[in-house]
PDB file of C-alpha atoms and ligand atoms in Angstrom:
ATOM      1  CA  MET A 295     124.937 120.439 121.256  1.00 95.00           C
ATOM      2  CA  LYS A 296     123.632 116.889 121.215  1.00 98.00           C
ATOM      3  CA  VAL A 297     123.646 115.268 117.796  1.00 98.00           C
ATOM      4  CA  LEU A 298     122.002 112.127 116.722  1.00 98.00           C
ATOM      5  CA  MET A 299     124.084 110.524 114.014  1.00 98.00           C
ATOM      6  CA  HIS A 300     122.620 107.955 111.658  1.00 98.00           C
ATOM      7  CA  MET A 301     125.247 105.283 111.234  1.00 98.00           C
ATOM      8  CA  CYS A 302     125.203 103.356 107.977  1.00 98.00           C
ATOM      9  CA  CYS A 303     128.165 101.145 109.106  1.00 98.00           C
ATOM     10  CA  ALA A 304     131.194 101.318 111.460  1.00 98.00           C
ATOM     11  CA  PRO A 305     134.014 102.110 108.965  1.00 98.00           C
ATOM     12  CA  CYS A 306     132.132 105.159 107.466  1.00 98.00           C
ATOM     13  CA  SER A 307     131.410 106.361 111.037  1.00 98.00           C
ATOM     14  CA  VAL A 308     134.964 106.324 112.349  1.00 98.00           C
ATOM     15  CA  TYR A 309     135.972 109.801 110.914  1.00 98.00           C
ATOM     16  CA  PRO A 310     132.665 111.631 111.558  1.00 98.00           C
ATOM     17  CA  VAL A 311     132.599 110.382 115.154  1.00 98.00           C
ATOM     18  CA  GLN A 312     136.129 111.424 115.892  1.00 97.00           C
ATOM     19  CA  VAL A 313     135.913 114.803 114.254  1.00 97.00           C
ATOM     20  CA  MET A 314     132.672 115.725 116.013  1.00 98.00           C
ATOM     21  CA  LYS A 315     134.072 114.611 119.382  1.00 97.00           C
ATOM     22  CA  GLU A 316     137.094 116.790 118.805  1.00 97.00           C
ATOM     23  CA  LYS A 317     134.767 119.739 118.234  1.00 98.00           C
ATOM     24  CA  GLY A 318     133.172 119.025 121.649  1.00 97.00           C
ATOM     25  CA  ILE A 319     129.803 117.802 120.083  1.00 98.00           C
ATOM     26  CA  GLU A 320     127.999 115.240 122.127  1.00 98.00           C
ATOM     27  CA  ILE A 321     126.951 112.443 119.849  1.00 98.00           C
ATOM     28  CA  GLU A 322     124.627 109.454 120.033  1.00 98.00           C
ATOM     29  CA  GLY A 323     124.292 107.047 117.115  1.00 98.00           C
ATOM     30  CA  LEU A 324     121.274 105.488 115.486  1.00 98.00           C
ATOM     31  CA  PHE A 325     121.650 102.228 113.633  1.00 97.00           C
ATOM     32  CA  PHE A 326     118.683 101.992 111.228  1.00 96.00           C
ATOM     33  CA  ASN A 327     119.439 100.311 107.974  1.00 94.00           C
ATOM     34  CA  PRO A 328     116.757  97.930 106.806  1.00 90.00           C
ATOM     35  CA  ASN A 329     118.345  98.115 103.330  1.00 89.00           C
ATOM     36  CA  ILE A 330     121.113  95.768 104.201  1.00 91.00           C
ATOM     37  CA  HIS A 331     120.970  92.324 102.726  1.00 89.00           C
ATOM     38  CA  PRO A 332     121.281  89.485 103.677  1.00 90.00           C
ATOM     39  CA  ILE A 333     120.463  89.232 107.335  1.00 89.00           C
ATOM     40  CA  GLU A 334     123.879  87.946 108.182  1.00 93.00           C
ATOM     41  CA  GLU A 335     125.483  90.999 106.660  1.00 94.00           C
ATOM     42  CA  PHE A 336     123.072  93.140 108.652  1.00 93.00           C
ATOM     43  CA  GLU A 337     124.065  91.477 111.912  1.00 94.00           C
ATOM     44  CA  LYS A 338     127.779  91.818 111.093  1.00 97.00           C
ATOM     45  CA  ARG A 339     127.475  95.534 110.384  1.00 97.00           C
ATOM     46  CA  LYS A 340     125.516  96.006 113.514  1.00 97.00           C
ATOM     47  CA  GLU A 341     128.053  94.080 115.656  1.00 98.00           C
ATOM     48  CA  ASN A 342     130.819  96.348 114.195  1.00 98.00           C
ATOM     49  CA  VAL A 343     128.853  99.456 115.095  1.00 98.00           C
ATOM     50  CA  GLU A 344     128.693  98.136 118.650  1.00 98.00           C
ATOM     51  CA  LYS A 345     132.375  97.497 118.584  1.00 98.00           C
ATOM     52  CA  LEU A 346     133.117 101.090 117.447  1.00 98.00           C
ATOM     53  CA  ALA A 347     130.700 102.488 120.047  1.00 98.00           C
ATOM     54  CA  ASP A 348     132.658 100.533 122.819  1.00 98.00           C
ATOM     55  CA  ILE A 349     135.989 101.876 121.521  1.00 98.00           C
ATOM     56  CA  GLU A 350     134.908 105.520 121.061  1.00 98.00           C
ATOM     57  CA  ASP A 351     132.620 105.376 124.174  1.00 98.00           C
ATOM     58  CA  PHE A 352     129.383 106.728 122.982  1.00 98.00           C
ATOM     59  CA  PHE A 353     125.740 105.449 122.989  1.00 98.00           C
ATOM     60  CA  VAL A 354     123.963 103.964 120.023  1.00 98.00           C
ATOM     61  CA  HIS A 355     120.259 103.323 119.557  1.00 98.00           C
ATOM     62  CA  TYR A 356     119.414 100.297 117.513  1.00 96.00           C
ATOM     63  CA  LEU A 357     116.346  99.940 115.285  1.00 93.00           C
ATOM     64  CA  THR A 358     116.913  96.488 114.124  1.00 81.00           C
ATOM     65  CA  ASP A 359     113.852  95.213 112.463  1.00 68.00           C
ATOM     66  CA  PHE A 360     114.759  93.496 109.219  1.00 63.00           C
ATOM     67  CA  GLN A 361     112.061  95.058 107.063  1.00 63.00           C
ATOM     68  CA  GLU A 362     111.403  92.659 104.214  1.00 55.00           C
ATOM     69  CA  GLU A 363     108.492  94.681 102.905  1.00 56.00           C
ATOM     70  CA  LYS A 364     110.363  97.960 102.614  1.00 59.00           C
ATOM     71  CA  TRP A 365     113.311  95.995 101.407  1.00 59.00           C
ATOM     72  CA  GLN A 366     111.187  94.697  98.500  1.00 60.00           C
ATOM     73  CA  GLN A 367     110.167  98.210  97.617  1.00 59.00           C
ATOM     74  CA  ILE A 368     113.665  99.270  97.229  1.00 64.00           C
ATOM     75  CA  GLU A 369     114.642  96.337  95.241  1.00 62.00           C
ATOM     76  CA  ALA A 370     111.623  96.986  92.910  1.00 62.00           C
ATOM     77  CA  SER A 371     112.843 100.385  91.942  1.00 65.00           C
ATOM     78  CA  ASP A 372     116.035 100.704  90.022  1.00 65.00           C
ATOM     79  CA  GLN A 373     116.865 104.318  89.163  1.00 65.00           C
ATOM     80  CA  GLN A 374     115.333 105.793  92.330  1.00 83.00           C
ATOM     81  CA  ARG A 375     116.460 103.224  94.731  1.00 87.00           C
ATOM     82  CA  CYS A 376     119.263 105.195  96.357  1.00 91.00           C
ATOM     83  CA  LYS A 377     116.991 108.207  96.849  1.00 91.00           C
ATOM     84  CA  MET A 378     114.288 105.968  98.478  1.00 89.00           C
ATOM     85  CA  CYS A 379     116.931 104.266 100.543  1.00 90.00           C
ATOM     86  CA  TYR A 380     118.430 107.630 101.816  1.00 95.00           C
ATOM     87  CA  GLU A 381     114.882 109.052 102.529  1.00 94.00           C
ATOM     88  CA  MET A 382     113.803 106.057 104.402  1.00 91.00           C
ATOM     89  CA  ARG A 383     116.774 106.096 106.678  1.00 94.00           C
ATOM     90  CA  LEU A 384     116.985 109.811 107.216  1.00 97.00           C
ATOM     91  CA  LYS A 385     113.264 110.234 107.702  1.00 96.00           C
ATOM     92  CA  ARG A 386     113.358 107.729 110.598  1.00 95.00           C
ATOM     93  CA  THR A 387     116.498 109.455 112.039  1.00 98.00           C
ATOM     94  CA  PHE A 388     114.724 112.840 112.046  1.00 98.00           C
ATOM     95  CA  GLU A 389     111.640 111.326 113.606  1.00 98.00           C
ATOM     96  CA  TYR A 390     113.787 109.699 116.253  1.00 98.00           C
ATOM     97  CA  GLY A 391     115.858 112.770 116.840  1.00 98.00           C
ATOM     98  CA  LYS A 392     112.672 114.889 117.379  1.00 98.00           C
ATOM     99  CA  GLU A 393     111.043 112.287 119.578  1.00 98.00           C
ATOM    100  CA  HIS A 394     114.145 112.122 121.810  1.00 98.00           C
ATOM    101  CA  GLY A 395     115.052 115.841 122.139  1.00 98.00           C
ATOM    102  CA  PHE A 396     118.256 116.024 120.040  1.00 98.00           C
ATOM    103  CA  ASP A 397     119.542 119.387 118.917  1.00 98.00           C
ATOM    104  CA  ALA A 398     120.537 118.149 115.446  1.00 98.00           C
ATOM    105  CA  VAL A 399     120.803 115.190 113.159  1.00 98.00           C
ATOM    106  CA  THR A 400     123.491 113.920 110.888  1.00 98.00           C
ATOM    107  CA  THR A 401     124.490 110.755 109.024  1.00 98.00           C
ATOM    108  CA  SER A 402     127.698 108.880 108.312  1.00 98.00           C
ATOM    109  CA  LEU A 403     126.598 108.532 104.785  1.00 98.00           C
ATOM    110  CA  LEU A 404     128.128 111.912 104.254  1.00 98.00           C
ATOM    111  CA  ALA A 405     131.529 110.332 104.738  1.00 98.00           C
ATOM    112  CA  SER A 406     131.569 107.980 101.786  1.00 98.00           C
ATOM    113  CA  PRO A 407     132.826 109.084  98.403  1.00 97.00           C
ATOM    114  CA  TYR A 408     130.805 106.225  96.858  1.00 95.00           C
ATOM    115  CA  GLN A 409     127.359 107.643  97.925  1.00 96.00           C
ATOM    116  CA  LYS A 410     125.481 110.355  96.167  1.00 95.00           C
ATOM    117  CA  HIS A 411     126.692 113.147  98.502  1.00 96.00           C
ATOM    118  CA  GLU A 412     124.585 116.124  97.193  1.00 97.00           C
ATOM    119  CA  LEU A 413     121.349 114.043  97.217  1.00 96.00           C
ATOM    120  CA  ILE A 414     121.991 113.046 100.894  1.00 97.00           C
ATOM    121  CA  ALA A 415     122.649 116.681 101.729  1.00 98.00           C
ATOM    122  CA  ASN A 416     119.491 117.865 100.003  1.00 98.00           C
ATOM    123  CA  ILE A 417     117.369 115.204 101.566  1.00 98.00           C
ATOM    124  CA  GLY A 418     118.794 116.083 105.034  1.00 98.00           C
ATOM    125  CA  ASN A 419     117.956 119.810 104.404  1.00 98.00           C
ATOM    126  CA  GLU A 420     114.396 118.984 103.322  1.00 98.00           C
ATOM    127  CA  TYR A 421     113.673 116.871 106.405  1.00 98.00           C
ATOM    128  CA  SER A 422     115.369 119.501 108.505  1.00 98.00           C
ATOM    129  CA  LYS A 423     112.530 121.913 107.433  1.00 98.00           C
ATOM    130  CA  LEU A 424     109.848 119.376 107.707  1.00 98.00           C
ATOM    131  CA  TYR A 425     110.800 118.241 111.194  1.00 98.00           C
ATOM    132  CA  ASP A 426     112.079 121.751 112.333  1.00 98.00           C
ATOM    133  CA  LEU A 427     115.374 120.134 113.435  1.00 98.00           C
ATOM    134  CA  PRO A 428     118.813 121.245 112.240  1.00 98.00           C
ATOM    135  CA  PHE A 429     120.695 118.936 109.857  1.00 98.00           C
ATOM    136  CA  TYR A 430     124.377 118.924 110.927  1.00 98.00           C
ATOM    137  CA  TYR A 431     126.106 118.987 107.519  1.00 98.00           C
ATOM    138  CA  GLU A 432     129.813 118.529 107.087  1.00 98.00           C
ATOM    139  CA  ASP A 433     131.734 117.083 104.098  1.00 98.00           C
ATOM    140  CA  PHE A 434     133.200 114.094 106.013  1.00 98.00           C
ATOM    141  CA  ARG A 435     134.558 112.718 102.765  1.00 98.00           C
ATOM    142  CA  VAL A 436     137.763 114.581 103.387  1.00 98.00           C
ATOM    143  CA  GLY A 437     138.557 112.075 106.070  1.00 98.00           C
ATOM    144  CA  TYR A 438     137.249 108.939 104.532  1.00 98.00           C
ATOM    145  CA  ARG A 439     140.515 107.222 103.637  1.00 97.00           C
ATOM    146  CA  GLU A 440     141.881 108.087 107.139  1.00 97.00           C
ATOM    147  CA  GLY A 441     138.792 106.688 108.754  1.00 98.00           C
ATOM    148  CA  ILE A 442     138.953 103.453 106.731  1.00 98.00           C
ATOM    149  CA  LYS A 443     142.655 103.037 107.629  1.00 98.00           C
ATOM    150  CA  GLU A 444     141.924 103.428 111.256  1.00 98.00           C
ATOM    151  CA  ALA A 445     138.894 101.061 111.024  1.00 98.00           C
ATOM    152  CA  LYS A 446     141.212  98.360 109.720  1.00 98.00           C
ATOM    153  CA  GLU A 447     143.788  99.063 112.408  1.00 98.00           C
ATOM    154  CA  LEU A 448     140.950  98.617 114.996  1.00 97.00           C
ATOM    155  CA  ASP A 449     139.995  95.273 113.303  1.00 98.00           C
ATOM    156  CA  ILE A 450     136.597  96.710 112.296  1.00 98.00           C
ATOM    157  CA  TYR A 451     134.836  94.850 109.385  1.00 98.00           C
ATOM    158  CA  CYS A 452     134.959  96.950 106.173  1.00 97.00           C
ATOM    159  CA  GLN A 453     132.392  95.667 103.759  1.00 96.00           C
ATOM    160  CA  ARG A 454     132.880  95.596  99.996  1.00 94.00           C
ATOM    161  CA  TYR A 455     129.403  96.530  98.756  1.00 95.00           C
ATOM    162  CA  CYS A 456     126.917  99.308  99.746  1.00 94.00           C
ATOM    163  CA  GLY A 457     124.206  97.137 101.357  1.00 92.00           C
ATOM    164  CA  CYS A 458     121.168  96.279  99.240  1.00 89.00           C
ATOM    165  CA  ILE A 459     120.814  93.128  97.254  1.00 86.00           C
ATOM    166  CA  LEU A 460     121.240  95.107  93.872  1.00 86.00           C
ATOM    167  CA  SER A 461     124.527  96.520  95.115  1.00 89.00           C
ATOM    168  CA  LEU A 462     125.598  93.037  96.169  1.00 90.00           C
ATOM    169  CA  LYS A 463     124.713  91.642  92.749  1.00 87.00           C
ATOM    170  CA  GLU A 464     126.701  94.533  91.049  1.00 88.00           C
ATOM    171  CA  ARG A 465     129.684  93.795  93.178  1.00 91.00           C
ATOM    172  CA  ILE A 466     129.619  90.056  92.374  1.00 94.00           C
ATOM    173  CA  ASN A 467     129.524  90.970  88.626  1.00 91.00           C
ATOM    174  CA  GLU A 468     132.487  93.355  89.000  1.00 90.00           C
ATOM    175  CA  LEU A 469     134.471  90.606  90.755  1.00 90.00           C
ATOM    176  CA  LYS A 470     133.565  88.117  87.949  1.00 90.00           C
ATOM    177  CA  GLN A 471     134.880  90.527  85.304  1.00 87.00           C
ATOM    178  CA  GLU A 472     138.107  90.894  87.291  1.00 82.00           C
ATOM    179  CA  ILE A 473     138.707  87.129  87.216  1.00 77.00           C
TER     180      ILE A 473
HETATM  181  S1  SF4 B  17     123.209 101.024  96.518  1.00 78.92           S
HETATM  182 FE1  SF4 B  17     123.302 101.639  98.785  1.00 78.92          FE
HETATM  183  S2  SF4 B  17     122.281 103.617  98.934  1.00 78.92           S
HETATM  184 FE2  SF4 B  17     121.632 102.720  97.005  1.00 78.92          FE
HETATM  185  S3  SF4 B  17     119.778 101.558  97.447  1.00 78.92           S
HETATM  186 FE3  SF4 B  17     121.513 100.133  97.648  1.00 78.92          FE
HETATM  187  S4  SF4 B  17     122.131 100.166  99.791  1.00 78.92           S
HETATM  188 FE4  SF4 B  17     120.795 102.018  99.405  1.00 78.92          FE
END
């Protein structure tokens, strides 16, 4: 079984990559995250995905356009922004998986307890029907802490905000309140 795993970032991918490899699943990654802001952060997360791929010895496909137009759409929407963000990334992953003959698709977004897990699973299942391609669902959150600990030991960058400009602003406000 050859699975295309959408990789939101390296630290969230550590546990899913390891657990799937242990199960004998052949994985390839797809880095497609136009939501990440600013461009320097985008590059940093990409570089750390490359680092993890080297360590774990698997291939990653990179779709690296920094899509300002889509980005603005996400910023413009408040309540729905995460839904739009998940849909944008998973839709492209399913398209890519279909085009390149993968047996299934999954995402490292399923690893983070900070994401809207059920929403991601629902979107994955919807696209699975639409593209006639299985969605590999597993609740990777069980290994999130272990994965982050290992990422730090491997000197992999662990970001402190989700990715978009609004999540960055929210994080800055939280830090201001802590001072
Ligand atoms: S908070 Fe995270 S999931 Fe939600 S829109 Fe921003 S980057 Fe995307």
